């Protein structure tokens, strides 16, 4: 049991109201949420994924067309011959100072890809051996209900539904999102090696639908990771400090229910 020590009234600001859960003598529950292994691999993966995306964008700059104002030669968003925009314009590369750095991008990408792969494989292996995959992967035997629950979480987060989803380690939407990132990581590795060694690993390149299709899958999977990163950071900010702290310390702090069972719980 964690107890906040009693303080004399003179030690408390006269113009402040002390919340009930931090009042003198209040107790709190510490709930175990994330294992040490999960926390380590989570924080290791953050700089690795950032470096892989950054170096990939340095490499992708070489696919621009100088005679066309450095427009992308490969990827665009549009329909038929009509183009809404291309990824990415030279003005964007110039603004962030990422042009003319292809050798740096190749060096970073080919070095950190091994660390990214090892960390990802270690994470998947840990989930399988520890059994934690059961709390992360959506239930395949009732996938329809899981999808409905995930949609309910989305509506609640968008303030379109008042009923709060059931509190769990991972809610239904998080299960789909986190499982999706694991699958995207696998696609990134497979297509990455298909692009890296298209001749010696020609069977892998063929499995991806050819070199150009492997590049297409690799690029849009990267865009998927970027979208997940933005959404993930937004969710962390919305969830508050307690949720962020649990990924650092492994425990989540909650006001104790007066049942005589206060303390550290699984």
Tab-separated table of C-alpha atoms in Angstrom:
chain	number	residue	atom	x	y	z
A	1	UNK	CA	0.000	0.000	0.000
A	2	UNK	CA	1.290	3.434	-0.934
A	3	UNK	CA	0.233	6.144	1.556
A	4	UNK	CA	0.771	9.871	1.231
A	5	UNK	CA	2.302	11.095	4.526
A	6	UNK	CA	0.249	13.395	6.742
A	7	UNK	CA	1.171	17.058	6.479
A	8	UNK	CA	0.281	19.784	8.963
A	9	UNK	CA	-2.301	22.274	7.728
A	10	UNK	CA	0.307	25.032	7.905
A	11	UNK	CA	2.279	23.231	5.178
A	12	UNK	CA	-0.613	23.460	2.726
A	13	UNK	CA	-1.355	26.665	0.760
A	14	UNK	CA	-4.356	28.402	2.281
A	15	UNK	CA	-5.867	29.243	-1.103
A	16	UNK	CA	-5.598	25.742	-2.593
A	17	UNK	CA	-8.140	22.931	-2.423
A	18	UNK	CA	-6.463	19.542	-2.088
A	19	UNK	CA	-8.083	16.853	-4.299
A	20	UNK	CA	-9.504	13.887	-2.435
A	21	UNK	CA	-7.119	11.352	-3.965
A	22	UNK	CA	-4.033	13.326	-2.863
A	23	UNK	CA	-5.376	14.480	0.474
A	24	UNK	CA	-3.331	13.632	3.620
A	25	UNK	CA	-3.654	9.944	4.396
A	26	UNK	CA	-5.078	9.042	0.991
A	27	UNK	CA	-4.020	5.727	-0.519
A	28	UNK	CA	-3.339	4.767	-4.115
A	29	UNK	CA	-3.229	1.524	-6.063
A	30	UNK	CA	-0.284	0.676	-8.303
A	31	UNK	CA	-1.429	-1.598	-11.117
A	32	UNK	CA	1.176	-3.499	-13.129
A	33	UNK	CA	0.628	-2.631	-16.785
A	34	UNK	CA	3.741	-3.085	-18.943
A	35	UNK	CA	6.586	-5.546	-18.435
A	36	UNK	CA	10.210	-4.430	-18.475
A	37	UNK	CA	10.841	-6.217	-21.781
A	38	UNK	CA	7.914	-4.492	-23.511
A	39	UNK	CA	9.011	-1.098	-22.199
A	40	UNK	CA	12.613	-1.568	-23.322
A	41	UNK	CA	11.679	-2.708	-26.805
A	42	UNK	CA	9.083	0.071	-27.129
A	43	UNK	CA	11.583	2.835	-26.347
A	44	UNK	CA	14.348	1.217	-28.417
A	45	UNK	CA	12.018	0.994	-31.406
A	46	UNK	CA	11.102	4.686	-31.272
A	47	UNK	CA	14.510	6.104	-32.394
A	48	UNK	CA	15.063	3.137	-34.729
A	49	UNK	CA	11.802	3.696	-36.592
A	50	UNK	CA	12.408	7.445	-36.740
A	51	UNK	CA	15.892	6.901	-38.218
A	52	UNK	CA	14.595	4.381	-40.757
A	53	UNK	CA	11.876	6.760	-41.974
A	54	UNK	CA	14.253	9.739	-42.026
A	55	UNK	CA	16.948	7.892	-43.981
A	56	UNK	CA	14.318	6.456	-46.328
A	57	UNK	CA	13.154	9.962	-47.196
A	58	UNK	CA	16.772	10.960	-47.903
A	59	UNK	CA	16.992	8.071	-50.371
A	60	UNK	CA	13.620	8.807	-51.936
A	61	UNK	CA	14.736	12.338	-52.846
A	62	UNK	CA	16.795	10.772	-55.685
A	63	UNK	CA	13.556	9.691	-57.395
A	64	UNK	CA	12.659	13.285	-58.223
A	65	UNK	CA	12.760	14.677	-61.768
A	66	UNK	CA	15.014	17.789	-61.955
A	67	UNK	CA	13.663	18.809	-65.372
A	68	UNK	CA	10.132	18.832	-63.933
A	69	UNK	CA	10.940	20.988	-60.943
A	70	UNK	CA	12.013	18.011	-58.820
A	71	UNK	CA	8.590	16.375	-58.893
A	72	UNK	CA	8.380	12.818	-57.669
A	73	UNK	CA	8.752	10.291	-60.454
A	74	UNK	CA	7.017	7.511	-58.560
A	75	UNK	CA	4.356	8.339	-56.005
A	76	UNK	CA	1.427	10.663	-56.293
A	77	UNK	CA	-2.150	10.988	-55.072
A	78	UNK	CA	-4.704	11.392	-57.845
A	79	UNK	CA	-6.986	9.599	-60.281
A	80	UNK	CA	-6.029	8.533	-63.789
A	81	UNK	CA	-3.921	11.269	-65.367
A	82	UNK	CA	-5.135	13.844	-62.838
A	83	UNK	CA	-2.715	14.478	-59.964
A	84	UNK	CA	-3.722	16.106	-56.694
A	85	UNK	CA	-0.182	16.198	-55.304
A	86	UNK	CA	3.080	14.275	-55.464
A	87	UNK	CA	5.131	12.875	-52.602
A	88	UNK	CA	7.234	14.813	-51.889
A	89	UNK	CA	7.757	18.251	-53.529
A	90	UNK	CA	11.239	19.740	-53.730
A	91	UNK	CA	10.057	22.720	-51.677
A	92	UNK	CA	9.394	20.351	-48.774
A	93	UNK	CA	12.848	18.762	-49.030
A	94	UNK	CA	14.453	22.216	-49.194
A	95	UNK	CA	12.481	23.440	-46.181
A	96	UNK	CA	13.688	20.561	-43.987
A	97	UNK	CA	17.216	20.477	-45.475
A	98	UNK	CA	17.029	16.883	-46.728
A	99	UNK	CA	18.062	17.272	-50.376
A	100	UNK	CA	21.356	15.960	-51.848
A	101	UNK	CA	21.942	13.508	-48.963
A	102	UNK	CA	21.356	10.177	-50.688
A	103	UNK	CA	24.700	8.596	-49.551
A	104	UNK	CA	23.915	9.490	-45.934
A	105	UNK	CA	20.449	8.014	-46.294
A	106	UNK	CA	21.777	4.753	-47.719
A	107	UNK	CA	24.382	4.420	-44.958
A	108	UNK	CA	21.878	5.061	-42.159
A	109	UNK	CA	19.197	2.858	-43.723
A	110	UNK	CA	21.413	-0.175	-44.307
A	111	UNK	CA	22.907	0.002	-40.793
A	112	UNK	CA	19.811	0.638	-38.695
A	113	UNK	CA	17.637	-1.816	-40.628
A	114	UNK	CA	19.418	-4.698	-38.876
A	115	UNK	CA	18.739	-3.193	-35.438
A	116	UNK	CA	15.118	-2.523	-36.409
A	117	UNK	CA	14.725	-6.129	-37.578
A	118	UNK	CA	16.358	-7.615	-34.457
A	119	UNK	CA	14.262	-5.506	-32.098
A	120	UNK	CA	11.076	-6.399	-33.970
A	121	UNK	CA	11.874	-10.115	-33.974
A	122	UNK	CA	12.726	-9.958	-30.262
A	123	UNK	CA	9.388	-8.277	-29.551
A	124	UNK	CA	7.347	-10.839	-31.496
A	125	UNK	CA	9.287	-13.695	-29.862
A	126	UNK	CA	8.658	-12.248	-26.404
A	127	UNK	CA	4.921	-11.870	-27.077
A	128	UNK	CA	4.737	-15.498	-28.220
A	129	UNK	CA	6.747	-16.992	-25.331
A	130	UNK	CA	5.266	-14.867	-22.535
A	131	UNK	CA	1.692	-15.254	-23.737
A	132	UNK	CA	1.159	-11.482	-23.786
A	133	UNK	CA	-0.046	-11.749	-27.366
A	134	UNK	CA	-3.413	-12.842	-25.921
A	135	UNK	CA	-3.966	-9.361	-24.474
A	136	UNK	CA	-2.789	-7.633	-27.666
A	137	UNK	CA	-4.273	-9.537	-30.606
A	138	UNK	CA	-8.022	-9.125	-31.313
A	139	UNK	CA	-10.025	-12.312	-30.603
A	140	UNK	CA	-10.273	-14.161	-33.903
A	141	UNK	CA	-13.154	-16.323	-32.644
A	142	UNK	CA	-15.378	-13.240	-32.242
A	143	UNK	CA	-13.906	-10.820	-34.754
A	144	UNK	CA	-17.238	-9.203	-35.564
A	145	UNK	CA	-17.824	-8.135	-31.970
A	146	UNK	CA	-14.209	-6.957	-31.711
A	147	UNK	CA	-14.723	-4.721	-34.753
A	148	UNK	CA	-17.931	-3.295	-33.269
A	149	UNK	CA	-16.134	-2.608	-29.981
A	150	UNK	CA	-13.269	-0.913	-31.843
A	151	UNK	CA	-15.743	1.277	-33.728
A	152	UNK	CA	-17.309	2.205	-30.399
A	153	UNK	CA	-13.904	3.331	-29.103
A	154	UNK	CA	-13.394	5.493	-32.201
A	155	UNK	CA	-16.804	7.127	-31.750
A	156	UNK	CA	-16.063	7.790	-28.074
A	157	UNK	CA	-12.677	9.351	-28.873
A	158	UNK	CA	-14.363	11.589	-31.447
A	159	UNK	CA	-16.940	12.619	-28.812
A	160	UNK	CA	-19.735	11.085	-30.886
A	161	UNK	CA	-20.657	8.564	-28.193
A	162	UNK	CA	-21.010	9.226	-24.473
A	163	UNK	CA	-20.691	5.645	-23.250
A	164	UNK	CA	-17.076	5.086	-22.200
A	165	UNK	CA	-15.498	1.826	-23.436
A	166	UNK	CA	-14.616	-0.787	-20.867
A	167	UNK	CA	-11.221	-0.093	-19.306
A	168	UNK	CA	-8.657	-2.738	-20.153
A	169	UNK	CA	-4.918	-2.902	-20.704
A	170	UNK	CA	-5.620	-2.440	-24.422
A	171	UNK	CA	-9.026	-1.396	-25.698
A	172	UNK	CA	-10.504	-2.928	-28.848
A	173	UNK	CA	-9.224	-0.182	-31.158
A	174	UNK	CA	-5.717	-0.375	-29.696
A	175	UNK	CA	-5.623	-4.124	-30.285
A	176	UNK	CA	-6.302	-3.650	-33.986
A	177	UNK	CA	-3.878	-0.721	-34.238
A	178	UNK	CA	-0.974	-2.400	-32.421
A	179	UNK	CA	-1.464	-5.723	-34.185
A	180	UNK	CA	-1.538	-3.798	-37.449
A	181	UNK	CA	1.812	-2.156	-36.696
A	182	UNK	CA	3.380	-5.570	-36.091
A	183	UNK	CA	2.100	-6.750	-39.471
A	184	UNK	CA	3.305	-3.524	-41.116
A	185	UNK	CA	6.722	-4.090	-39.568
A	186	UNK	CA	6.830	-7.510	-41.225
A	187	UNK	CA	5.843	-5.992	-44.580
A	188	UNK	CA	8.543	-3.326	-44.163
A	189	UNK	CA	11.231	-5.949	-43.574
A	190	UNK	CA	10.167	-8.265	-46.398
A	191	UNK	CA	9.782	-5.511	-49.003
A	192	UNK	CA	12.919	-3.777	-47.743
A	193	UNK	CA	15.066	-6.854	-48.316
A	194	UNK	CA	13.382	-7.388	-51.700
A	195	UNK	CA	14.485	-3.878	-52.699
A	196	UNK	CA	17.918	-4.217	-51.071
A	197	UNK	CA	18.840	-7.480	-52.861
A	198	UNK	CA	16.563	-7.754	-55.916
A	199	UNK	CA	18.978	-10.116	-57.714
A	200	UNK	CA	20.354	-12.417	-55.018
A	201	UNK	CA	16.940	-12.502	-53.293
A	202	UNK	CA	14.982	-12.579	-56.549
A	203	UNK	CA	12.537	-15.137	-55.121
A	204	UNK	CA	11.604	-12.645	-52.396
A	205	UNK	CA	11.249	-9.828	-54.917
A	206	UNK	CA	9.007	-12.044	-57.053
A	207	UNK	CA	6.958	-12.899	-53.966
A	208	UNK	CA	6.329	-9.169	-53.496
A	209	UNK	CA	5.067	-8.861	-57.066
A	210	UNK	CA	8.303	-7.574	-58.570
A	211	UNK	CA	10.731	-4.777	-57.779
A	212	UNK	CA	8.356	-1.882	-58.484
A	213	UNK	CA	5.536	-3.429	-56.459
A	214	UNK	CA	7.954	-4.053	-53.583
A	215	UNK	CA	8.915	-0.368	-53.662
A	216	UNK	CA	5.244	0.651	-53.764
A	217	UNK	CA	4.387	-1.530	-50.766
A	218	UNK	CA	7.462	-0.320	-48.880
A	219	UNK	CA	6.606	3.341	-49.447
A	220	UNK	CA	2.939	3.165	-48.465
A	221	UNK	CA	3.708	1.020	-45.434
A	222	UNK	CA	6.038	3.812	-44.363
A	223	UNK	CA	3.182	6.281	-44.780
A	224	UNK	CA	1.090	3.963	-42.622
A	225	UNK	CA	3.718	4.085	-39.874
A	226	UNK	CA	3.770	7.885	-40.075
A	227	UNK	CA	-0.014	8.007	-39.714
A	228	UNK	CA	0.136	5.620	-36.756
A	229	UNK	CA	2.868	7.696	-35.111
A	230	UNK	CA	0.793	10.888	-35.307
A	231	UNK	CA	-2.308	9.102	-33.996
A	232	UNK	CA	-0.313	7.380	-31.245
A	233	UNK	CA	1.189	10.639	-29.967
A	234	UNK	CA	-2.256	12.273	-30.027
A	235	UNK	CA	-3.729	9.378	-28.028
A	236	UNK	CA	-0.911	9.577	-25.461
A	237	UNK	CA	-1.525	13.299	-24.989
A	238	UNK	CA	-5.273	12.739	-24.638
A	239	UNK	CA	-4.795	9.869	-22.164
A	240	UNK	CA	-2.685	12.011	-19.848
A	241	UNK	CA	0.480	11.724	-17.799
A	242	UNK	CA	-0.541	8.599	-15.892
A	243	UNK	CA	-0.742	6.550	-19.083
A	244	UNK	CA	2.634	7.839	-20.322
A	245	UNK	CA	4.244	7.144	-16.942
A	246	UNK	CA	3.073	3.528	-17.077
A	247	UNK	CA	5.193	2.970	-20.196
A	248	UNK	CA	8.207	4.327	-18.301
A	249	UNK	CA	7.742	2.749	-14.861
A	250	UNK	CA	5.564	-0.227	-15.754
A	251	UNK	CA	2.793	0.641	-13.287
A	252	UNK	CA	-0.351	2.731	-13.480
A	253	UNK	CA	-1.396	4.857	-10.504
A	254	UNK	CA	-5.068	4.839	-9.537
A	255	UNK	CA	-6.960	6.095	-6.468
A	256	UNK	CA	-7.468	3.145	-4.118
A	257	UNK	CA	-10.909	1.760	-3.475
A	258	UNK	CA	-11.488	1.530	0.252
A	259	UNK	CA	-11.682	-2.242	0.346
A	260	UNK	CA	-8.607	-3.013	2.372
A	261	UNK	CA	-6.808	-4.369	-0.684
A	262	UNK	CA	-4.792	-1.289	-1.554
A	263	UNK	CA	-1.299	-1.820	-2.893
A	264	UNK	CA	0.365	-3.258	-5.977
A	265	UNK	CA	-1.884	-5.302	-8.259
A	266	UNK	CA	-1.466	-7.188	-11.499
